[in-house]
Coordinates of C-alpha atoms in Angstrom, one line a residue:
M1 CA -97.0 226.0 -157.7
M2 CA -96.2 229.6 -157.4
N3 CA -97.9 230.4 -160.5
S4 CA -101.0 228.6 -159.2
L5 CA -101.0 230.6 -156.1
K6 CA -100.3 233.9 -157.9
D7 CA -103.3 233.5 -160.5
L8 CA -105.4 232.4 -157.7
R9 CA -104.7 235.1 -155.3
L10 CA -105.1 237.7 -158.2
K11 CA -108.4 236.0 -158.8
I12 CA -109.6 236.6 -155.5
L13 CA -108.5 239.9 -155.3
K14 CA -110.4 240.7 -158.6
F15 CA -113.7 239.3 -156.6
N16 CA -113.1 241.1 -153.7
E17 CA -112.6 244.5 -155.2
A18 CA -115.6 244.1 -157.4
Y19 CA -117.6 243.0 -154.4
E20 CA -116.6 246.1 -152.3
K21 CA -117.4 248.5 -155.3
G22 CA -121.0 246.9 -155.0
S23 CA -120.7 245.1 -158.4
P24 CA -120.0 241.3 -157.4
I25 CA -119.1 239.1 -160.4
V26 CA -119.3 235.7 -158.5
D27 CA -121.6 233.9 -156.4
D28 CA -120.7 233.1 -152.7
F29 CA -120.4 229.4 -153.4
V30 CA -118.0 230.1 -156.3
Y31 CA -115.9 232.4 -154.1
D32 CA -115.8 229.9 -151.4
F33 CA -114.5 227.4 -153.4
Y34 CA -111.6 229.2 -155.0
K35 CA -110.9 230.5 -151.2
K36 CA -110.8 227.0 -150.0
K37 CA -108.7 226.0 -152.9
L38 CA -106.1 228.7 -152.3
E39 CA -105.7 227.8 -148.6
I40 CA -105.1 224.0 -149.6
L41 CA -102.5 225.0 -152.2
E42 CA -100.4 227.1 -149.6
Q43 CA -100.6 224.5 -146.8
N44 CA -96.9 224.4 -147.0
E45 CA -96.0 227.9 -147.8
K46 CA -94.5 229.9 -145.3
I47 CA -96.1 233.2 -146.4
K48 CA -99.8 232.5 -146.4
I49 CA -101.3 234.7 -149.2
S50 CA -105.1 233.8 -148.1
E51 CA -104.5 235.2 -144.7
N52 CA -104.1 238.8 -146.3
V53 CA -106.3 238.5 -149.2
G54 CA -108.5 241.4 -149.4
S55 CA -109.7 244.2 -151.5
K56 CA -107.9 247.6 -151.1
A57 CA -110.0 250.5 -150.0
L58 CA -110.5 253.3 -152.3
E59 CA -110.7 256.0 -149.6
P60 CA -108.8 253.9 -147.0
S61 CA -110.1 254.6 -143.3
S62 CA -108.5 252.4 -140.7
H63 CA -110.7 250.3 -138.0
L64 CA -110.2 250.5 -134.4
F65 CA -109.4 246.7 -134.5
P66 CA -109.1 244.3 -137.4
I67 CA -112.4 243.2 -138.9
L68 CA -112.0 239.5 -139.2
S69 CA -114.2 237.0 -141.3
L70 CA -115.3 233.8 -139.9
N71 CA -114.1 230.3 -140.7
H72 CA -116.9 228.2 -142.0
D73 CA -117.8 225.0 -143.4
F74 CA -121.2 223.3 -144.5
G75 CA -123.9 221.3 -143.0
K76 CA -124.8 220.2 -139.3
N77 CA -122.0 217.5 -138.9
S78 CA -119.3 220.3 -139.4
I79 CA -120.0 221.7 -136.1
D80 CA -118.4 218.8 -134.0
G81 CA -115.2 219.5 -135.9
F82 CA -115.0 223.3 -134.7
I83 CA -116.3 222.3 -131.2
K84 CA -113.4 219.8 -130.9
K85 CA -110.7 222.4 -131.9
I86 CA -111.9 224.7 -129.1
E87 CA -112.0 222.1 -126.8
K88 CA -108.5 221.4 -127.0
Q89 CA -108.0 224.8 -125.1
I90 CA -111.0 225.6 -123.2
D91 CA -114.5 224.4 -122.2
P92 CA -116.3 226.2 -125.2
F93 CA -119.7 226.4 -123.6
P94 CA -122.0 228.2 -123.3
M95 CA -122.1 229.3 -126.7
V96 CA -124.2 231.5 -128.4
A97 CA -126.0 230.5 -131.8
E98 CA -127.6 233.2 -134.1
L99 CA -128.5 233.9 -137.7
K100 CA -125.9 234.4 -140.3
I101 CA -127.6 237.3 -142.3
D102 CA -126.3 237.4 -145.9
G103 CA -125.7 240.9 -145.9
V104 CA -122.9 243.4 -146.2
S105 CA -120.5 244.5 -143.2
V106 CA -120.4 248.0 -142.3
I107 CA -118.5 249.7 -139.2
A108 CA -119.8 252.6 -137.5
T109 CA -117.5 254.6 -135.1
Y110 CA -119.1 256.5 -132.3
E111 CA -117.2 259.1 -130.0
N112 CA -118.8 260.8 -127.0
Q113 CA -122.1 259.2 -127.9
K114 CA -122.4 260.6 -131.5
I115 CA -121.4 258.7 -134.8
I116 CA -118.4 260.3 -136.4
C117 CA -117.7 257.7 -139.2
L118 CA -119.1 254.8 -141.2
K119 CA -116.8 252.4 -143.3
T120 CA -117.1 249.2 -145.3
R121 CA -115.1 246.2 -144.0
G122 CA -112.8 246.6 -146.9
N123 CA -109.7 244.3 -146.3
G124 CA -110.2 244.0 -142.6
F125 CA -107.8 246.8 -141.7
L126 CA -109.0 249.6 -143.9
G127 CA -112.5 250.4 -145.1
E128 CA -113.8 252.9 -147.6
N129 CA -115.1 255.9 -145.9
I130 CA -119.0 256.0 -146.7
S131 CA -119.8 258.5 -143.8
H132 CA -121.5 260.6 -146.6
L133 CA -124.4 258.2 -146.4
I134 CA -125.0 258.3 -142.7
P135 CA -128.1 260.9 -143.0
F136 CA -129.9 258.8 -145.3
L137 CA -129.5 255.6 -143.4
N138 CA -131.7 254.0 -140.2
I139 CA -128.5 253.7 -138.2
P140 CA -128.7 255.4 -134.8
N141 CA -126.7 258.7 -134.9
K142 CA -126.4 258.9 -131.0
I143 CA -125.8 256.1 -128.4
Y144 CA -125.7 256.2 -124.8
L145 CA -121.9 255.1 -124.4
T146 CA -119.4 257.6 -124.1
E147 CA -116.0 255.6 -124.9
H148 CA -114.6 255.5 -128.3
L149 CA -115.9 252.6 -129.9
E150 CA -116.8 250.9 -133.1
I151 CA -119.9 248.9 -133.8
R152 CA -120.1 246.1 -136.7
F153 CA -123.3 246.0 -138.2
E154 CA -124.6 243.9 -141.0
A155 CA -126.8 246.0 -143.6
Y156 CA -129.2 244.2 -145.5
F157 CA -132.4 244.4 -147.6
N158 CA -135.5 242.4 -147.0
K159 CA -136.2 239.6 -149.6
K160 CA -139.2 241.6 -151.0
E161 CA -137.2 244.3 -151.7
F162 CA -135.0 243.2 -154.4
E163 CA -134.4 239.7 -156.3
N164 CA -130.7 239.4 -155.0
P165 CA -130.8 241.4 -151.7
R166 CA -127.2 241.0 -150.9
N167 CA -126.0 242.3 -154.2
A168 CA -128.3 245.2 -154.1
A169 CA -127.2 246.2 -150.2
A170 CA -123.3 246.0 -151.7
G171 CA -124.3 248.2 -154.7
I172 CA -126.4 251.0 -153.0
L173 CA -123.7 251.4 -150.5
M174 CA -121.1 251.9 -152.9
K175 CA -122.9 254.7 -155.0
K176 CA -121.4 258.3 -154.7
N177 CA -124.7 259.9 -154.8
P178 CA -127.3 258.8 -152.3
D179 CA -130.2 256.4 -153.4
S180 CA -133.9 256.9 -151.7
K181 CA -133.5 253.1 -151.3
L182 CA -131.1 253.4 -148.6
A183 CA -133.9 254.0 -146.2
L184 CA -135.1 250.7 -146.6
L185 CA -131.7 249.0 -145.6
N186 CA -131.8 247.1 -142.1
F187 CA -128.7 247.1 -139.6
A188 CA -128.3 244.3 -137.4
P189 CA -125.4 244.7 -134.8
H190 CA -123.3 241.7 -134.0
N191 CA -120.0 243.1 -132.5
L192 CA -118.6 246.0 -130.5
Y193 CA -114.8 247.0 -130.4
S194 CA -113.2 249.3 -127.9
N195 CA -110.1 249.6 -125.9
S196 CA -112.6 250.0 -122.5
L197 CA -114.0 246.9 -121.3
I198 CA -117.7 247.4 -122.0
W199 CA -119.0 243.9 -122.0
N200 CA -117.8 240.4 -120.5
S201 CA -120.0 238.1 -122.4
Y202 CA -121.8 238.0 -125.7
I203 CA -125.3 237.7 -124.0
Q204 CA -124.3 240.9 -122.0
L205 CA -123.4 242.7 -125.2
R206 CA -127.0 241.8 -126.9
E207 CA -128.1 243.4 -123.9
I208 CA -126.4 246.4 -124.4
F209 CA -127.4 246.6 -128.1
Y210 CA -131.1 246.1 -126.9
K211 CA -130.5 249.4 -124.5
M212 CA -129.4 251.2 -127.6
H213 CA -132.7 250.3 -129.4
L214 CA -130.7 248.5 -131.9
N215 CA -132.2 245.2 -134.0
C216 CA -130.3 242.6 -132.8
I217 CA -130.4 239.4 -134.6
E218 CA -133.2 237.0 -133.8
P219 CA -134.0 234.3 -132.8
Y220 CA -130.6 233.3 -131.0
K221 CA -130.1 230.4 -128.9
V222 CA -127.8 229.7 -125.7
C223 CA -126.2 226.3 -126.2
Y224 CA -124.9 224.4 -123.2
N225 CA -123.7 221.5 -125.3
I226 CA -123.2 220.1 -128.6
Q227 CA -126.7 218.8 -128.8
D228 CA -128.1 222.4 -128.3
C229 CA -126.0 223.5 -131.3
Y230 CA -127.2 220.7 -133.5
Q231 CA -131.0 221.4 -132.5
Y232 CA -130.6 225.1 -133.2
F233 CA -129.1 224.7 -136.7
E234 CA -131.8 222.2 -137.6
E235 CA -134.6 224.4 -136.4
I236 CA -133.2 227.4 -138.2
N237 CA -132.5 225.3 -141.3
L238 CA -136.6 224.6 -141.5
L239 CA -137.3 228.1 -140.6
K240 CA -135.0 229.8 -143.3
N241 CA -137.4 230.2 -146.1
N242 CA -139.6 231.8 -144.0
L243 CA -137.7 234.6 -142.7
S244 CA -138.2 237.9 -144.2
H245 CA -134.4 238.3 -145.2
E246 CA -131.8 236.1 -146.5
I247 CA -129.5 234.2 -144.2
D248 CA -126.9 231.5 -145.3
G249 CA -126.1 229.9 -142.0
V250 CA -125.7 230.0 -138.2
V251 CA -122.8 231.7 -136.3
F252 CA -121.6 230.1 -133.0
K253 CA -119.6 232.0 -130.8
V254 CA -118.3 231.4 -127.3
D255 CA -120.1 233.6 -124.9
S256 CA -117.4 234.4 -122.3
K257 CA -115.1 237.4 -123.4
E258 CA -112.4 236.0 -121.2
K259 CA -112.5 232.8 -122.9
Q260 CA -112.5 234.7 -126.2
N261 CA -109.3 236.4 -125.2
V262 CA -107.7 232.9 -124.5
L263 CA -108.4 231.7 -127.6
G264 CA -107.5 234.9 -129.7
S265 CA -107.6 234.9 -133.4
T266 CA -105.5 234.0 -136.6
A267 CA -104.5 236.7 -139.1
K268 CA -107.9 236.3 -140.7
A269 CA -110.5 234.7 -138.2
P270 CA -111.2 234.5 -134.8
K271 CA -110.9 231.0 -133.0
F272 CA -113.9 231.5 -130.6
A273 CA -116.8 231.7 -133.2
F274 CA -117.5 230.0 -136.5
A275 CA -120.2 229.7 -139.2
I276 CA -121.9 226.6 -140.4
K277 CA -123.5 227.3 -143.7
F278 CA -126.4 225.5 -145.1
S279 CA -125.9 222.8 -147.5
N280 CA -127.2 223.6 -150.9
S281 CA -128.5 221.2 -153.4
F282 CA -125.6 222.3 -155.5
N283 CA -122.0 223.2 -155.1
I284 CA -118.7 224.1 -156.9
S285 CA -115.8 221.7 -157.4
E286 CA -112.9 220.9 -159.6
I287 CA -112.7 217.9 -162.0
T288 CA -109.3 216.0 -161.1
Q289 CA -109.8 212.9 -163.2
I290 CA -112.0 211.5 -165.7
D291 CA -112.4 207.5 -166.2
F292 CA -114.4 205.3 -168.4
Q293 CA -116.7 202.7 -166.8
V294 CA -118.1 199.7 -168.7
G295 CA -121.6 198.9 -167.5
R296 CA -123.2 195.5 -167.3
L297 CA -124.8 195.8 -170.8
G298 CA -121.6 197.3 -172.3
K299 CA -122.5 201.1 -172.2
I300 CA -119.2 203.2 -171.6
T301 CA -120.0 205.9 -169.0
P302 CA -117.6 208.7 -168.3
V303 CA -117.3 209.3 -164.5
A304 CA -115.5 212.3 -163.2
T305 CA -113.6 212.6 -159.8
L306 CA -114.0 215.8 -158.1
T307 CA -112.4 217.7 -155.4
P308 CA -114.6 216.4 -152.4
T309 CA -117.6 218.8 -151.6
F310 CA -120.7 218.7 -149.7
I311 CA -124.3 218.8 -151.1
N312 CA -127.4 218.2 -148.8
N313 CA -124.9 217.1 -146.2
R314 CA -123.4 214.7 -148.4
S315 CA -119.7 214.4 -149.5
I316 CA -119.6 214.4 -153.1
S317 CA -116.4 213.2 -154.7
K318 CA -117.5 211.6 -158.2
A319 CA -120.3 212.4 -160.8
T320 CA -121.2 210.7 -164.0
L321 CA -120.8 212.8 -167.2
N322 CA -123.8 210.6 -168.7
N323 CA -122.3 209.2 -171.7
L324 CA -119.5 209.9 -174.6
N325 CA -121.6 212.0 -176.8
D326 CA -122.5 214.2 -173.9
L327 CA -119.0 214.5 -173.1
M328 CA -117.6 215.5 -176.3
K329 CA -120.4 217.9 -176.9
K330 CA -119.8 219.5 -173.4
N331 CA -116.0 219.3 -173.6
F332 CA -115.6 218.4 -169.8
A333 CA -111.7 218.0 -169.1
I334 CA -109.6 217.5 -166.2
G335 CA -109.0 221.0 -164.3
D336 CA -112.5 222.4 -165.0
I337 CA -114.2 224.2 -162.5
V338 CA -117.9 223.1 -162.4
K339 CA -121.4 223.3 -160.6
I340 CA -122.5 219.8 -159.2
E341 CA -126.2 219.2 -158.7
M342 CA -128.2 216.4 -157.2
A343 CA -130.5 214.9 -159.8
G344 CA -133.6 213.7 -157.9
E345 CA -131.8 214.6 -154.7
V346 CA -129.7 211.5 -155.2
I347 CA -127.3 211.3 -158.0
P348 CA -124.7 214.0 -158.4
K349 CA -124.7 215.5 -162.0
I350 CA -122.4 218.2 -163.6
T351 CA -124.7 221.0 -164.7
E352 CA -122.4 223.7 -165.7
I353 CA -118.8 224.7 -166.4
I354 CA -117.7 227.7 -164.1
E355 CA -114.4 228.0 -165.6
K356 CA -112.8 226.0 -168.5
S357 CA -109.3 224.6 -168.2
N358 CA -107.2 224.1 -171.4
N359 CA -106.9 220.7 -171.2
L360 CA -108.5 218.2 -173.5
T361 CA -110.1 214.5 -173.1
Q362 CA -109.3 211.9 -175.1
I363 CA -112.4 210.0 -176.1
P364 CA -111.7 206.0 -176.2
V365 CA -112.2 204.0 -179.3
L366 CA -111.3 200.7 -177.4
C367 CA -113.3 199.2 -174.5
P368 CA -111.2 200.1 -171.5
S369 CA -111.8 196.7 -170.0
C370 CA -111.2 194.4 -172.8
N371 CA -109.6 196.7 -175.8
T372 CA -112.6 195.6 -178.3
K373 CA -113.4 198.4 -180.7
L374 CA -116.3 200.2 -179.4
I375 CA -119.7 200.7 -181.4
E376 CA -120.8 204.2 -180.7
D377 CA -120.5 204.1 -176.9
F378 CA -120.9 200.3 -176.5
C379 CA -118.7 197.5 -176.0
P380 CA -119.9 194.5 -178.0
N381 CA -117.7 192.1 -176.4
S382 CA -120.5 190.7 -174.0
W383 CA -119.6 188.0 -171.7
N384 CA -115.9 188.1 -172.9
C385 CA -115.4 191.3 -171.5
F386 CA -114.3 191.0 -167.8
Q387 CA -115.9 194.2 -166.5
Q388 CA -119.3 193.5 -168.1
K389 CA -119.1 190.0 -166.9
L390 CA -118.3 190.9 -163.3
N391 CA -121.2 193.7 -163.2
R392 CA -123.9 191.2 -164.7
L393 CA -122.7 188.6 -162.0
I394 CA -122.8 191.2 -159.2
Y395 CA -126.2 192.3 -160.5
F396 CA -127.6 188.8 -160.7
A397 CA -126.5 188.1 -157.1
N398 CA -127.4 191.5 -155.4
K399 CA -130.5 191.8 -153.1
N400 CA -132.8 193.1 -156.0
G401 CA -131.9 189.8 -158.0
L402 CA -131.6 186.5 -156.1
N403 CA -130.2 188.1 -153.3
I404 CA -127.3 185.5 -152.8
K405 CA -126.1 186.6 -149.1
N406 CA -122.5 186.4 -147.8
L407 CA -121.2 187.1 -151.5
G408 CA -119.8 190.7 -152.0
E409 CA -118.6 192.1 -154.9
A410 CA -114.9 191.5 -153.8
Q411 CA -115.7 187.5 -153.5
I412 CA -117.6 187.5 -157.1
Q413 CA -114.4 189.3 -158.5
F414 CA -112.2 186.8 -156.9
F415 CA -114.1 184.1 -158.6
V416 CA -114.5 185.5 -161.9
K417 CA -110.4 186.0 -161.8
E418 CA -110.2 182.4 -160.8
N419 CA -112.5 181.2 -163.9
I420 CA -115.2 179.5 -161.9
L421 CA -117.8 182.2 -162.3
N422 CA -118.5 183.1 -166.0
Y423 CA -122.1 182.8 -166.2
P424 CA -124.8 183.1 -163.6
F425 CA -125.2 179.4 -163.5
D426 CA -121.9 179.0 -162.3
F427 CA -122.9 180.2 -158.8
F428 CA -125.0 176.9 -158.3
M429 CA -121.6 174.9 -159.2
L430 CA -119.4 176.6 -156.6
K431 CA -119.4 173.8 -154.5
Q432 CA -117.9 171.4 -156.9
N433 CA -115.6 174.0 -158.6
I434 CA -114.3 175.5 -155.7
Y435 CA -111.2 173.0 -155.8
N436 CA -110.3 174.6 -159.2
I437 CA -109.1 177.9 -157.5
S438 CA -105.1 178.5 -157.6
Y439 CA -104.9 180.0 -154.0
T440 CA -107.2 180.2 -151.0
P441 CA -107.6 183.8 -149.7
N442 CA -108.2 184.4 -146.0
W443 CA -111.9 185.2 -146.2
L444 CA -112.3 181.8 -147.8
A445 CA -112.3 179.5 -144.8
E446 CA -114.3 176.5 -144.4
K447 CA -117.2 178.0 -142.3
S448 CA -116.9 181.3 -144.7
F449 CA -117.6 179.2 -147.8
A450 CA -120.1 176.9 -146.1
K451 CA -122.2 180.1 -145.5
I452 CA -121.8 181.0 -149.0
I453 CA -123.1 177.9 -150.2
E454 CA -126.1 178.1 -147.9
S455 CA -126.8 181.1 -149.3
V456 CA -126.6 179.9 -153.0
E457 CA -128.6 177.0 -152.2
K458 CA -131.5 179.2 -150.6
S459 CA -131.4 181.4 -153.5
K460 CA -132.8 178.6 -155.7
Y461 CA -136.0 178.8 -154.1
C462 CA -137.1 182.1 -155.6
T463 CA -140.1 183.4 -157.4
L464 CA -140.1 183.7 -161.3
E465 CA -140.5 187.6 -160.9
Q466 CA -137.1 187.5 -158.7
F467 CA -135.3 185.6 -161.7
I468 CA -136.9 187.9 -164.5
V469 CA -135.2 191.1 -162.3
S470 CA -131.8 189.0 -161.8
I471 CA -131.1 188.3 -165.5
G472 CA -130.8 191.9 -166.1
L473 CA -133.1 192.4 -169.0
P474 CA -132.6 196.5 -170.1
N475 CA -135.0 198.8 -168.1
I476 CA -136.6 196.3 -166.3
A477 CA -137.0 196.3 -162.4
K478 CA -139.5 195.0 -160.3
T479 CA -142.6 196.5 -161.2
K480 CA -142.1 195.6 -165.1
A481 CA -140.7 192.1 -164.1
K482 CA -144.4 191.7 -162.3
E483 CA -146.2 192.7 -165.3
I484 CA -144.2 190.0 -167.2
N485 CA -144.8 187.4 -164.6
L486 CA -148.6 188.3 -164.7
K487 CA -148.8 187.8 -168.4
F488 CA -146.5 185.0 -169.5
K489 CA -146.8 182.7 -166.4
S490 CA -143.9 180.8 -167.1
L491 CA -140.2 181.5 -168.0
E492 CA -140.9 179.0 -171.0
N493 CA -143.7 181.4 -172.4
F494 CA -141.5 184.6 -171.8
L495 CA -138.6 183.1 -173.5
N496 CA -140.6 182.4 -176.5
A497 CA -142.5 185.7 -176.7
N498 CA -142.4 187.8 -180.0
I499 CA -141.9 191.6 -179.9
K500 CA -145.7 192.0 -180.4
S501 CA -146.6 190.2 -177.3
L502 CA -144.1 192.4 -175.6
K503 CA -145.6 195.8 -176.6
F504 CA -147.2 196.1 -173.2
L505 CA -143.8 197.1 -172.0
G506 CA -143.3 200.0 -174.4
E507 CA -142.3 200.0 -178.1
K508 CA -138.6 200.8 -177.4
N509 CA -138.7 198.5 -174.3
A510 CA -140.2 195.6 -176.2
Q511 CA -137.5 195.7 -178.9
S512 CA -134.6 196.1 -176.4
V513 CA -136.0 193.2 -174.1
F514 CA -136.9 191.0 -177.2
E515 CA -133.3 191.5 -178.5
Y516 CA -131.7 190.8 -175.1
K517 CA -133.6 187.5 -174.3
E518 CA -132.8 185.9 -177.9
K519 CA -129.2 186.8 -177.6
E520 CA -129.0 185.5 -173.8
K521 CA -131.3 182.4 -174.1
F522 CA -128.4 179.8 -173.7
W523 CA -127.4 181.0 -169.9
I524 CA -130.9 182.1 -169.1
N525 CA -132.4 178.5 -169.6
K526 CA -129.3 177.0 -168.2
T527 CA -129.5 179.0 -165.0
F528 CA -133.2 178.2 -164.6
E529 CA -132.6 174.7 -164.4
F530 CA -131.2 175.0 -161.3
L531 CA -134.1 177.0 -159.7
K532 CA -136.8 175.5 -157.4
T533 CA -139.5 178.2 -157.8
D534 CA -142.4 175.6 -156.8
K535 CA -140.8 174.3 -153.8
K536 CA -140.1 175.2 -150.3
Y537 CA -136.7 176.0 -149.2
E538 CA -135.0 173.1 -147.2
K539 CA -131.9 174.0 -145.1
V540 CA -128.8 172.4 -146.3
S541 CA -126.0 171.0 -144.0
L542 CA -123.2 173.8 -143.7
F543 CA -120.3 171.7 -144.0
N544 CA -121.3 168.5 -146.3
F545 CA -118.9 169.3 -149.1
E546 CA -118.1 165.8 -150.2

């Protein structure tokens, strides 16, 4: 554990130092992942390294007050958790919400109305002195306040100036020799530090900034309840791509200075403010486990269990690794740090290894369900493989198939284990075979089973199209099933069809459908004998089991 903490600390220090020198070596989302991992690893440690992680300023200059970072999370739903923490001590409202500009923090020191120093944030206590750049920057040299104070600015370029505005801003501020593009930097003020009581609320502070002719962050919103917070976040999420500058979220701050003082700060972040970042269509996670699942047609699919992460406001903890060949080719393993993206905005997919572990993944040669030797990445054991059988029966009964209600996956699995469900036609003999079970679980009371039987009886009155979907033909869903129904008119005609007459499905599909129906004719025919596709459903008695 200690080695992990030490390695992680050194890694983050390396990231910080590169960033402060103007040459970031990782993206924000990669940095956020490692920082969060460090915090989790040291939860039980007395000395929390993450609270002091920061780069060392090359030419140190101390700040008047610690320049803290903000605690943050992703997505609108995270707002609630932060608000509840604050509510344990005070009523947080009103709060001020404003854009989280994706720039670089710089701190300007003023005394007797004049700027006397400009520093980077550094490690929050010491920053690097970059005062030599002041003449080349559009930062106020004089203000109307006479107190000794510091103003924290976010320095940023507009999107049109650079492909990566934030990295460009960090890089140009670290150059020893002034660059002509320094004049293009914008400076947005978002805090003022002083031993004098200059402001009583954040709204008042913004008015002070306006009076100094500083470009405050716009638009902002005063939130009087959590619904106001949600609304502003959603509005900005829609607006963000139309802004001239990069933002990566929204900052929420308790307005009252008195309440801020009551809440105080931790060693690394204020308790009265937090940032909610926008969920990306990708994120970074770590593979913690790799399992091998058996599909209903026998395909072996490796599935990665991940450290939970959010993508598009969804919690993601699993991702398929496609197939065994892809797994071997890309060499995924437990401990890999990976990039997760959403394929078609629906399915989590690992697209890149950010950092490779030293672990190896053992590729199975036997089916993980029935121990049959695999043929490439398929189990050939069909209905004798428990997992294949279970998945086929679940598919047959689900809403896209015969839609047998009141019969979920857990119930189907019980009946399979009790050996009274082996093929789809066994659904229609549950009423007779129920007496063969070895024990009666709590959910299998008389009334519950009666509802199952009613659903089974009702499912008999289906269309041929529904039945064609339910039998699980490869790559045949509703649209293709409708085409099969229109072409062949009856199940008998379809089961007797040759490859040539199936060509309308596409050459590859025709071959796989033909092979499947030939192999599965026995149970398909027997199941169809129970159906009443040409009759109207008549309600059965719920309790007539004799």
